[in-house]
DNA sequence: CGCAGACCTGCAACAGGTTCTAGGTCTGAC
DNA sequence: GTCAGACCTAGAACCTGTTGCAGGTCTGCG
């Protein structure tokens, strides 16, 4: 993909990529305004100045669209954590730091979080790969924070923490969080597993 | 509600209750055949020999219907556990027993489980009470099994186990279980938290 | 009796996710 | 130059959850 000079940037491929980004932006914008239900495919397409058919060319369903947005966010979060690693002397503290930073981002905008988490739990075989990708990001973040912990079953701890994290998000965004911040709840879990 | 003798059983009230039960049965039957998508409201109504409007009189949405079915199943499971308490000398073993018995029931019919779990994670404020009820059942089962455990934060352990359980079900029914049985995975979690 | 209210049926209609069709433009290969 | 294929638009059409309406039946109460 380099032999023939691809002319200049801003050609076809770049335009399509831009369109795709616009679509995700539009979806996030609508989600911010009214949550999952407000993300209507016709509106997403209109807001991104794209035909409905084109939206479906890029994302095979509403949930795939939201999952793509979620994957983006997870990847961004992971990048941030790599750029500025979690602080804390002990593994438990570093895990708490990761969870605190993540929760802050998520709680900032409950509607968006709710929409994305809803998509994460949708019943659709085609969504499995993206779900796996999201989980992979979360696990990697926890794994980094736990680096050097002296537990027998590191993988098991990451697994349990990951499940607790995800399920906590789901219940929290359903309004079943009992008002407790996600990070508080999750730090307790980390404490139980690591001390 | 007792002054005037209510005539004999089998009157109006009993009929409506029977109709409601038929509706849940129909939903479970369709779910067994094709999962969440196969549970179509018109079909549920037809299979239960009931008008569509009547279905909506009893269950305000498809997800409420499936959640009612889920609540039933959870209550049944809990009853069974009370009738025949979890076996095991240590709390960890009893928890493992609970999870094993529950998982056996769930894995017997993946399509049904998938449909019910999907409903559990749906984005709908009206569903919150039933979700809370389901969680309450799960927590109670774990609490019973953990009776007498000597951990500092019993409530915290139950919370983490509950989240792990629910999230494991969700991923498992999306086909992301990596082929490992749910109970295996969950027993490891219990081990980590209790030993 | 006669009426209100609860519950049921059958069916039309609406809403939003998804699919399909018909037709445009651009790009790279022969 | 021209043909195939990728990608886009506009819009109709379809499917299924959900709502609304116009009646029916039964029950309890005055």
Coordinates of C-alpha atoms (C1' of nucleotides) in Angstrom, one line a residue:
Chain A
X1 CA 0.0 0.0 0.0
X2 CA 2.8 2.4 -0.8
X3 CA 4.1 1.7 -4.3
X4 CA 1.9 4.1 -6.3
X5 CA 1.7 7.4 -4.6
X6 CA -1.8 7.7 -3.4
X7 CA -2.0 11.3 -4.8
X8 CA -2.7 13.5 -1.8
X9 CA -4.5 12.9 1.5
X10 CA -8.2 13.7 1.4
X11 CA -9.0 11.2 -1.3
X12 CA -11.7 8.6 -1.3
X13 CA -10.4 6.5 1.6
X14 CA -9.9 9.5 3.8
X15 CA -13.4 10.7 3.0
X16 CA -15.0 7.4 4.0
X17 CA -13.0 7.3 7.2
X18 CA -14.2 10.9 8.0
X19 CA -17.8 9.8 7.2
X20 CA -17.5 6.9 9.6
X21 CA -16.1 9.2 12.3
X22 CA -19.0 11.6 11.7
X23 CA -21.4 8.8 12.2
X24 CA -20.0 7.8 15.5
X25 CA -19.9 11.4 16.6
X26 CA -23.5 11.8 15.6
X27 CA -24.5 8.7 17.6
X28 CA -22.7 9.9 20.7
X29 CA -24.3 13.3 20.3
X30 CA -27.7 11.9 20.2
X31 CA -27.0 9.5 23.0
X32 CA -25.8 12.5 25.1
X33 CA -29.1 14.2 24.5
X34 CA -31.5 11.3 25.1
X35 CA -29.8 8.0 25.8
X36 CA -30.2 4.8 23.8
X37 CA -33.7 5.6 22.5
X38 CA -32.7 8.9 21.1
X39 CA -30.1 7.3 18.9
X40 CA -32.4 6.7 16.0
X41 CA -30.8 5.5 12.8
X42 CA -32.5 8.0 10.6
X43 CA -31.4 10.8 12.9
X44 CA -27.8 9.6 13.1
X45 CA -27.7 9.5 9.3
X46 CA -29.2 12.9 8.9
X47 CA -26.9 14.5 11.5
X48 CA -23.9 13.1 9.9
X49 CA -25.1 14.2 6.5
X50 CA -25.1 10.7 5.1
X51 CA -27.7 8.5 3.6
X52 CA -29.4 5.8 5.7
X53 CA -28.0 3.1 3.4
X54 CA -24.5 4.4 3.9
X55 CA -24.9 4.2 7.6
X56 CA -25.9 0.6 7.2
X57 CA -23.0 0.0 4.9
X58 CA -20.6 0.9 7.7
X59 CA -22.4 -0.4 10.7
X60 CA -24.7 -3.4 10.2
X61 CA -27.0 -2.4 13.0
X62 CA -27.7 0.2 15.6
X63 CA -25.9 -1.9 18.2
X64 CA -22.9 -2.3 16.1
X65 CA -22.7 1.4 15.7
X66 CA -22.9 1.9 19.5
X67 CA -20.4 -0.8 20.1
X68 CA -18.0 0.8 17.7
X69 CA -18.4 3.9 19.7
X70 CA -17.8 2.0 22.9
X71 CA -14.8 0.3 21.6
X72 CA -13.4 3.7 20.6
X73 CA -13.9 5.0 24.1
X74 CA -12.3 2.0 25.7
X75 CA -9.3 2.2 23.5
X76 CA -8.9 5.9 24.3
X77 CA -9.1 5.2 28.0
X78 CA -6.5 2.5 27.6
X79 CA -4.2 4.9 25.7
X80 CA -4.6 7.5 28.4
X81 CA -3.7 5.0 31.0
X82 CA -0.6 4.0 29.1
X83 CA 0.4 7.5 28.6
X84 CA -0.1 8.4 32.3
X85 CA 0.2 5.1 34.2
X86 CA -2.0 4.5 37.2
X87 CA -0.6 5.9 40.4
X88 CA -0.3 4.0 43.7
X89 CA 2.3 2.1 45.6
X90 CA 0.4 -1.2 45.9
X91 CA -1.5 -3.1 43.2
X92 CA -4.7 -2.5 45.0
X93 CA -4.1 1.2 44.9
X94 CA -3.3 1.2 41.3
X95 CA -6.4 -0.8 40.5
X96 CA -8.4 1.7 42.5
X97 CA -6.8 4.5 40.5
X98 CA -7.7 2.9 37.2
X99 CA -11.3 2.4 38.3
X100 CA -11.6 5.8 39.7
X101 CA -10.4 7.4 36.5
X102 CA -12.7 5.2 34.3
X103 CA -15.7 5.8 36.5
X104 CA -15.2 9.5 36.5
X105 CA -15.4 9.5 32.7
X106 CA -18.4 7.3 32.7
X107 CA -20.4 9.1 35.4
X108 CA -19.8 12.4 33.7
X109 CA -22.4 11.5 31.1
X110 CA -24.9 8.9 32.3
X111 CA -27.0 9.0 29.2
X112 CA -24.1 8.1 27.0
X113 CA -22.9 5.4 29.3
X114 CA -26.3 3.9 29.5
X115 CA -26.6 3.8 25.7
X116 CA -23.2 2.2 25.3
X117 CA -23.7 -0.3 28.1
X118 CA -27.1 -1.3 26.7
X119 CA -25.5 -2.1 23.4
X120 CA -22.9 -4.2 25.2
X121 CA -25.5 -6.5 26.5
X122 CA -27.6 -6.8 23.4
X123 CA -28.4 -10.3 22.2
X124 CA -26.8 -10.6 18.9
X125 CA -24.2 -13.1 17.7
X126 CA -22.7 -10.6 15.3
X127 CA -21.8 -8.4 18.2
X128 CA -19.7 -11.0 20.0
X129 CA -16.3 -9.9 18.4
X130 CA -16.7 -6.3 19.4
X131 CA -17.8 -7.3 22.9
X132 CA -14.7 -9.4 23.2
X133 CA -12.6 -6.4 22.1
X134 CA -14.2 -4.2 24.7
X135 CA -13.6 -6.8 27.4
X136 CA -10.0 -7.2 26.2
X137 CA -9.4 -3.5 26.7
X138 CA -10.8 -3.6 30.2
X139 CA -8.9 -6.6 31.2
X140 CA -5.7 -5.1 29.8
X141 CA -6.2 -2.0 31.9
X142 CA -6.7 -4.1 35.0
X143 CA -3.8 -6.3 34.1
X144 CA -1.4 -3.3 33.8
X145 CA -2.5 -2.0 37.2
X146 CA -2.0 -5.4 38.8
X147 CA 1.4 -5.8 37.4
X148 CA 3.6 -7.3 40.1
X149 CA 0.8 -8.3 42.4
X150 CA 1.7 -11.4 44.4
X151 CA -1.5 -13.3 44.0
X152 CA -1.7 -17.0 43.0
X153 CA -4.3 -16.6 40.3
X154 CA -3.8 -13.3 38.7
X155 CA -5.9 -14.1 35.7
X156 CA -8.7 -15.1 38.0
X157 CA -8.5 -11.8 39.9
X158 CA -8.6 -9.9 36.6
X159 CA -11.6 -11.9 35.5
X160 CA -13.6 -11.3 38.6
X161 CA -12.7 -7.6 38.7
X162 CA -13.7 -7.3 35.0
X163 CA -17.0 -9.0 35.5
X164 CA -17.8 -6.9 38.6
X165 CA -16.8 -3.8 36.7
X166 CA -19.1 -4.5 33.8
X167 CA -22.0 -5.6 35.8
X168 CA -21.7 -2.6 38.1
X169 CA -21.8 -0.3 35.1
X170 CA -24.9 -2.1 33.8
X171 CA -26.8 -1.8 37.1
X172 CA -25.6 1.7 37.7
X173 CA -26.9 2.9 34.4
X174 CA -30.2 1.2 35.1
X175 CA -30.5 3.4 38.2
X176 CA -29.9 0.5 40.5
X177 CA -26.6 1.8 41.8
X178 CA -28.2 2.9 45.1
X179 CA -26.6 6.2 44.6
X180 CA -23.1 4.8 45.4
X181 CA -20.5 5.8 42.9
X182 CA -19.2 3.0 40.8
X183 CA -15.6 3.5 41.8
X184 CA -16.5 3.2 45.5
X185 CA -18.2 -0.1 44.9
X186 CA -15.4 -1.4 42.8
X187 CA -12.6 -0.4 45.1
X188 CA -14.2 -2.5 47.7
X189 CA -14.1 -5.4 45.3
X190 CA -10.4 -4.8 44.7
X191 CA -9.8 -4.6 48.4
X192 CA -11.6 -7.9 49.0
X193 CA -9.6 -9.7 46.2
X194 CA -6.2 -8.3 46.9
X195 CA -5.8 -7.9 50.6
Chain B
X1 CA -61.1 -9.5 51.5
X2 CA -62.8 -12.4 53.2
X3 CA -66.2 -11.2 54.4
X4 CA -68.3 -12.3 51.5
X5 CA -67.4 -15.8 50.4
X6 CA -65.8 -15.6 47.0
X7 CA -68.0 -18.3 45.7
X8 CA -65.8 -21.2 44.6
X9 CA -62.4 -21.3 43.1
X10 CA -62.1 -21.2 39.3
X11 CA -63.9 -17.9 38.9
X12 CA -62.7 -14.8 37.2
X13 CA -59.6 -14.2 39.3
X14 CA -58.4 -17.8 38.8
X15 CA -59.0 -17.5 35.1
X16 CA -56.9 -14.4 34.8
X17 CA -54.1 -16.0 36.8
X18 CA -54.2 -19.0 34.5
X19 CA -54.1 -16.7 31.5
X20 CA -51.1 -15.0 32.9
X21 CA -49.4 -18.3 33.5
X22 CA -50.2 -19.4 30.0
X23 CA -48.6 -16.2 28.6
X24 CA -45.4 -16.8 30.5
X25 CA -45.4 -20.4 29.4
X26 CA -45.9 -19.4 25.8
X27 CA -43.0 -16.9 26.1
X28 CA -40.7 -19.6 27.5
X29 CA -41.7 -22.0 24.8
X30 CA -40.9 -19.6 22.0
X31 CA -37.7 -18.6 23.7
X32 CA -36.7 -22.3 23.9
X33 CA -37.2 -22.6 20.1
X34 CA -35.5 -19.5 18.9
X35 CA -34.2 -17.3 21.7
X36 CA -35.1 -13.7 22.3
X37 CA -36.0 -12.8 18.8
X38 CA -38.4 -15.7 18.5
X39 CA -40.4 -14.3 21.4
X40 CA -42.7 -12.1 19.3
X41 CA -45.6 -10.6 21.0
X42 CA -48.2 -11.5 18.4
X43 CA -47.0 -15.1 18.6
X44 CA -47.0 -15.2 22.4
X45 CA -50.6 -14.0 22.4
X46 CA -51.6 -16.5 19.8
X47 CA -49.9 -19.4 21.5
X48 CA -51.6 -18.5 24.8
X49 CA -54.9 -18.1 23.0
X50 CA -55.2 -14.5 24.2
X51 CA -55.7 -11.2 22.4
X52 CA -52.6 -9.0 21.9
X53 CA -54.3 -6.3 24.0
X54 CA -54.7 -8.7 26.9
X55 CA -51.1 -9.6 26.7
X56 CA -50.2 -5.9 27.1
X57 CA -52.7 -5.6 29.9
X58 CA -50.7 -8.0 31.9
X59 CA -47.2 -7.2 30.8
X60 CA -46.5 -3.7 29.7
X61 CA -43.7 -4.7 27.4
X62 CA -41.9 -7.7 25.9
X63 CA -39.1 -7.2 28.4
X64 CA -41.5 -7.1 31.3
X65 CA -42.9 -10.4 30.2
X66 CA -39.5 -12.0 30.0
X67 CA -38.5 -10.4 33.3
X68 CA -41.6 -11.9 34.9
X69 CA -40.5 -15.3 33.6
X70 CA -37.0 -14.7 34.9
X71 CA -38.3 -13.7 38.3
X72 CA -40.3 -16.9 38.4
X73 CA -37.4 -19.0 37.6
X74 CA -35.2 -17.3 40.2
X75 CA -37.9 -17.7 42.8
X76 CA -38.2 -21.4 41.9
X77 CA -34.5 -21.9 42.2
X78 CA -34.5 -20.2 45.5
X79 CA -37.3 -22.3 46.8
X80 CA -35.5 -25.5 45.7
X81 CA -32.4 -24.3 47.6
X82 CA -34.4 -23.8 50.7
X83 CA -36.1 -27.1 50.4
X84 CA -32.8 -28.9 49.8
X85 CA -30.1 -26.7 51.3
X86 CA -26.7 -26.4 49.6
X87 CA -24.3 -29.1 50.6
X88 CA -20.8 -28.6 51.7
X89 CA -18.8 -28.3 54.9
X90 CA -17.2 -24.9 54.2
X91 CA -19.0 -21.7 53.0
X92 CA -16.9 -21.9 49.8
X93 CA -18.2 -25.4 49.1
X94 CA -21.7 -24.4 49.7
X95 CA -21.5 -21.4 47.4
X96 CA -20.0 -23.6 44.8
X97 CA -22.9 -26.0 45.2
X98 CA -25.4 -23.2 44.8
X99 CA -23.7 -22.0 41.7
X100 CA -23.3 -25.5 40.3
X101 CA -27.0 -26.2 40.7
X102 CA -28.0 -22.9 39.2
X103 CA -25.7 -23.2 36.3
X104 CA -26.9 -26.6 35.5
X105 CA -30.4 -25.3 35.1
X106 CA -29.3 -22.4 33.0
X107 CA -27.0 -24.3 30.7
X108 CA -29.6 -26.9 30.0
X109 CA -31.3 -24.4 27.8
X110 CA -29.0 -21.7 26.4
X111 CA -31.7 -20.1 24.2
X112 CA -34.0 -19.5 27.1
X113 CA -31.2 -18.3 29.3
X114 CA -30.1 -15.9 26.6
X115 CA -33.5 -14.5 26.1
X116 CA -34.0 -13.9 29.9
X117 CA -30.6 -12.5 30.4
X118 CA -31.1 -10.1 27.5
X119 CA -34.3 -8.8 29.1
X120 CA -32.3 -8.3 32.4
X121 CA -30.0 -5.9 30.7
X122 CA -32.5 -3.9 28.7
X123 CA -32.5 -0.2 29.0
X124 CA -35.8 0.7 30.5
X125 CA -36.5 2.5 33.8
X126 CA -39.8 0.6 34.2
X127 CA -37.8 -2.6 34.4
X128 CA -35.8 -1.6 37.4
X129 CA -38.0 -3.0 40.1
X130 CA -38.1 -6.5 38.6
X131 CA -34.4 -6.4 38.0
X132 CA -34.0 -5.5 41.7
X133 CA -36.2 -8.4 42.6
X134 CA -34.1 -10.8 40.5
X135 CA -30.9 -9.5 42.1
X136 CA -32.5 -9.9 45.5
X137 CA -33.2 -13.5 44.9
X138 CA -29.6 -14.2 43.7
X139 CA -28.1 -12.4 46.6
X140 CA -30.4 -14.3 49.1
X141 CA -29.2 -17.6 47.7
X142 CA -25.6 -16.6 48.0
X143 CA -26.3 -15.2 51.5
X144 CA -27.8 -18.5 52.6
X145 CA -24.8 -20.4 51.4
X146 CA -22.4 -18.1 53.0
X147 CA -24.1 -18.3 56.3
X148 CA -21.5 -18.5 59.0
X149 CA -18.6 -17.5 56.9
X150 CA -15.9 -15.7 58.8
X151 CA -15.2 -12.8 56.5
X152 CA -15.0 -9.2 57.4
X153 CA -17.2 -7.8 54.7
X154 CA -19.9 -10.4 54.0
X155 CA -22.1 -8.0 52.2
X156 CA -19.2 -7.1 49.9
X157 CA -18.4 -10.7 49.1
X158 CA -22.0 -11.3 48.2
X159 CA -22.1 -8.2 46.1
X160 CA -19.0 -9.2 44.1
X161 CA -20.1 -12.8 43.7
X162 CA -23.5 -11.6 42.5
X163 CA -22.1 -9.2 39.9
X164 CA -19.7 -11.9 38.7
X165 CA -22.5 -14.3 38.4
X166 CA -24.7 -12.0 36.4
X167 CA -22.0 -10.8 34.1
X168 CA -20.8 -14.3 33.5
X169 CA -24.3 -15.3 32.5
X170 CA -24.4 -12.4 30.1
X171 CA -21.1 -13.2 28.4
X172 CA -21.8 -16.9 28.4
X173 CA -25.1 -16.5 26.7
X174 CA -23.4 -14.3 24.1
X175 CA -21.1 -17.1 23.3
X176 CA -18.2 -15.5 25.0
X177 CA -17.8 -18.1 27.6
X178 CA -14.8 -19.6 25.9
X179 CA -16.5 -23.0 26.3
X180 CA -15.9 -23.0 30.1
X181 CA -18.9 -23.9 32.1
X182 CA -20.3 -21.0 34.1
X183 CA -20.0 -22.8 37.4
X184 CA -16.3 -23.6 36.9
X185 CA -15.6 -19.9 36.4
X186 CA -17.8 -18.9 39.3
X187 CA -16.3 -21.4 41.7
X188 CA -12.9 -19.9 41.0
X189 CA -14.3 -16.6 42.0
X190 CA -15.7 -18.0 45.2
X191 CA -12.4 -19.5 45.9
X192 CA -10.6 -16.2 45.4
X193 CA -12.9 -14.4 47.7
X194 CA -13.2 -16.9 50.5
X195 CA -9.9 -18.6 51.0
Chain C
dC1 C1' -83.1 -3.9 37.8
dG2 C1' -79.4 -1.2 36.0
dC3 C1' -75.1 0.7 36.0
dA4 C1' -69.8 1.1 36.7
dG5 C1' -65.7 -1.1 36.4
dA6 C1' -62.6 -4.8 35.3
dC7 C1' -61.2 -7.7 31.8
dC8 C1' -61.4 -9.6 27.1
dT9 C1' -61.4 -9.7 21.8
dG10 C1' -60.2 -8.2 17.1
dC11 C1' -58.1 -5.1 14.4
dA12 C1' -56.3 -0.8 12.7
dA13 C1' -52.5 2.3 13.1
dC14 C1' -48.0 4.1 14.4
dA15 C1' -42.8 4.1 15.3
dG16 C1' -38.3 2.9 14.5
dG17 C1' -34.8 -0.7 13.0
dT18 C1' -33.7 -3.0 8.8
dT19 C1' -33.8 -4.2 3.9
dC20 C1' -34.2 -3.3 -1.0
dT21 C1' -34.2 -0.8 -5.3
dA22 C1' -32.7 2.4 -8.8
dG23 C1' -29.6 5.2 -10.0
dG24 C1' -25.5 8.3 -9.5
dT25 C1' -19.9 9.2 -9.1
dC26 C1' -15.3 7.9 -8.8
dT27 C1' -11.1 4.7 -9.3
dG28 C1' -8.2 1.3 -10.8
dA29 C1' -7.3 -2.5 -14.3
dC30 C1' -7.2 -4.1 -18.9
Chain D
dG1 C1' -11.5 4.3 -23.5
dT2 C1' -14.2 1.5 -21.1
dC3 C1' -15.6 -1.8 -17.9
dA4 C1' -16.0 -3.7 -13.1
dG5 C1' -16.5 -2.7 -8.6
dA6 C1' -16.6 0.2 -4.5
dC7 C1' -19.2 3.7 -2.4
dC8 C1' -22.9 7.1 -2.1
dT9 C1' -27.9 9.1 -2.3
dA10 C1' -32.9 9.1 -2.0
dG11 C1' -36.7 6.9 -0.8
dA12 C1' -40.0 3.1 -0.6
dA13 C1' -41.1 -1.0 1.8
dC14 C1' -41.1 -4.5 5.5
dC15 C1' -41.1 -6.3 10.3
dT16 C1' -42.2 -6.2 15.0
dG17 C1' -43.0 -3.7 19.4
dT18 C1' -46.6 -0.8 21.0
dT19 C1' -50.8 1.9 21.3
dG20 C1' -55.7 3.0 20.4
dC21 C1' -60.4 2.0 19.5
dA22 C1' -64.9 -0.1 19.3
dG23 C1' -67.1 -3.1 21.0
dG24 C1' -68.3 -7.6 24.0
dT25 C1' -69.0 -10.4 28.8
dC26 C1' -69.0 -10.8 33.6
dT27 C1' -69.3 -9.2 38.7
dG28 C1' -70.5 -6.5 42.4
dC29 C1' -73.2 -2.7 44.2
dG30 C1' -76.8 0.7 44.7

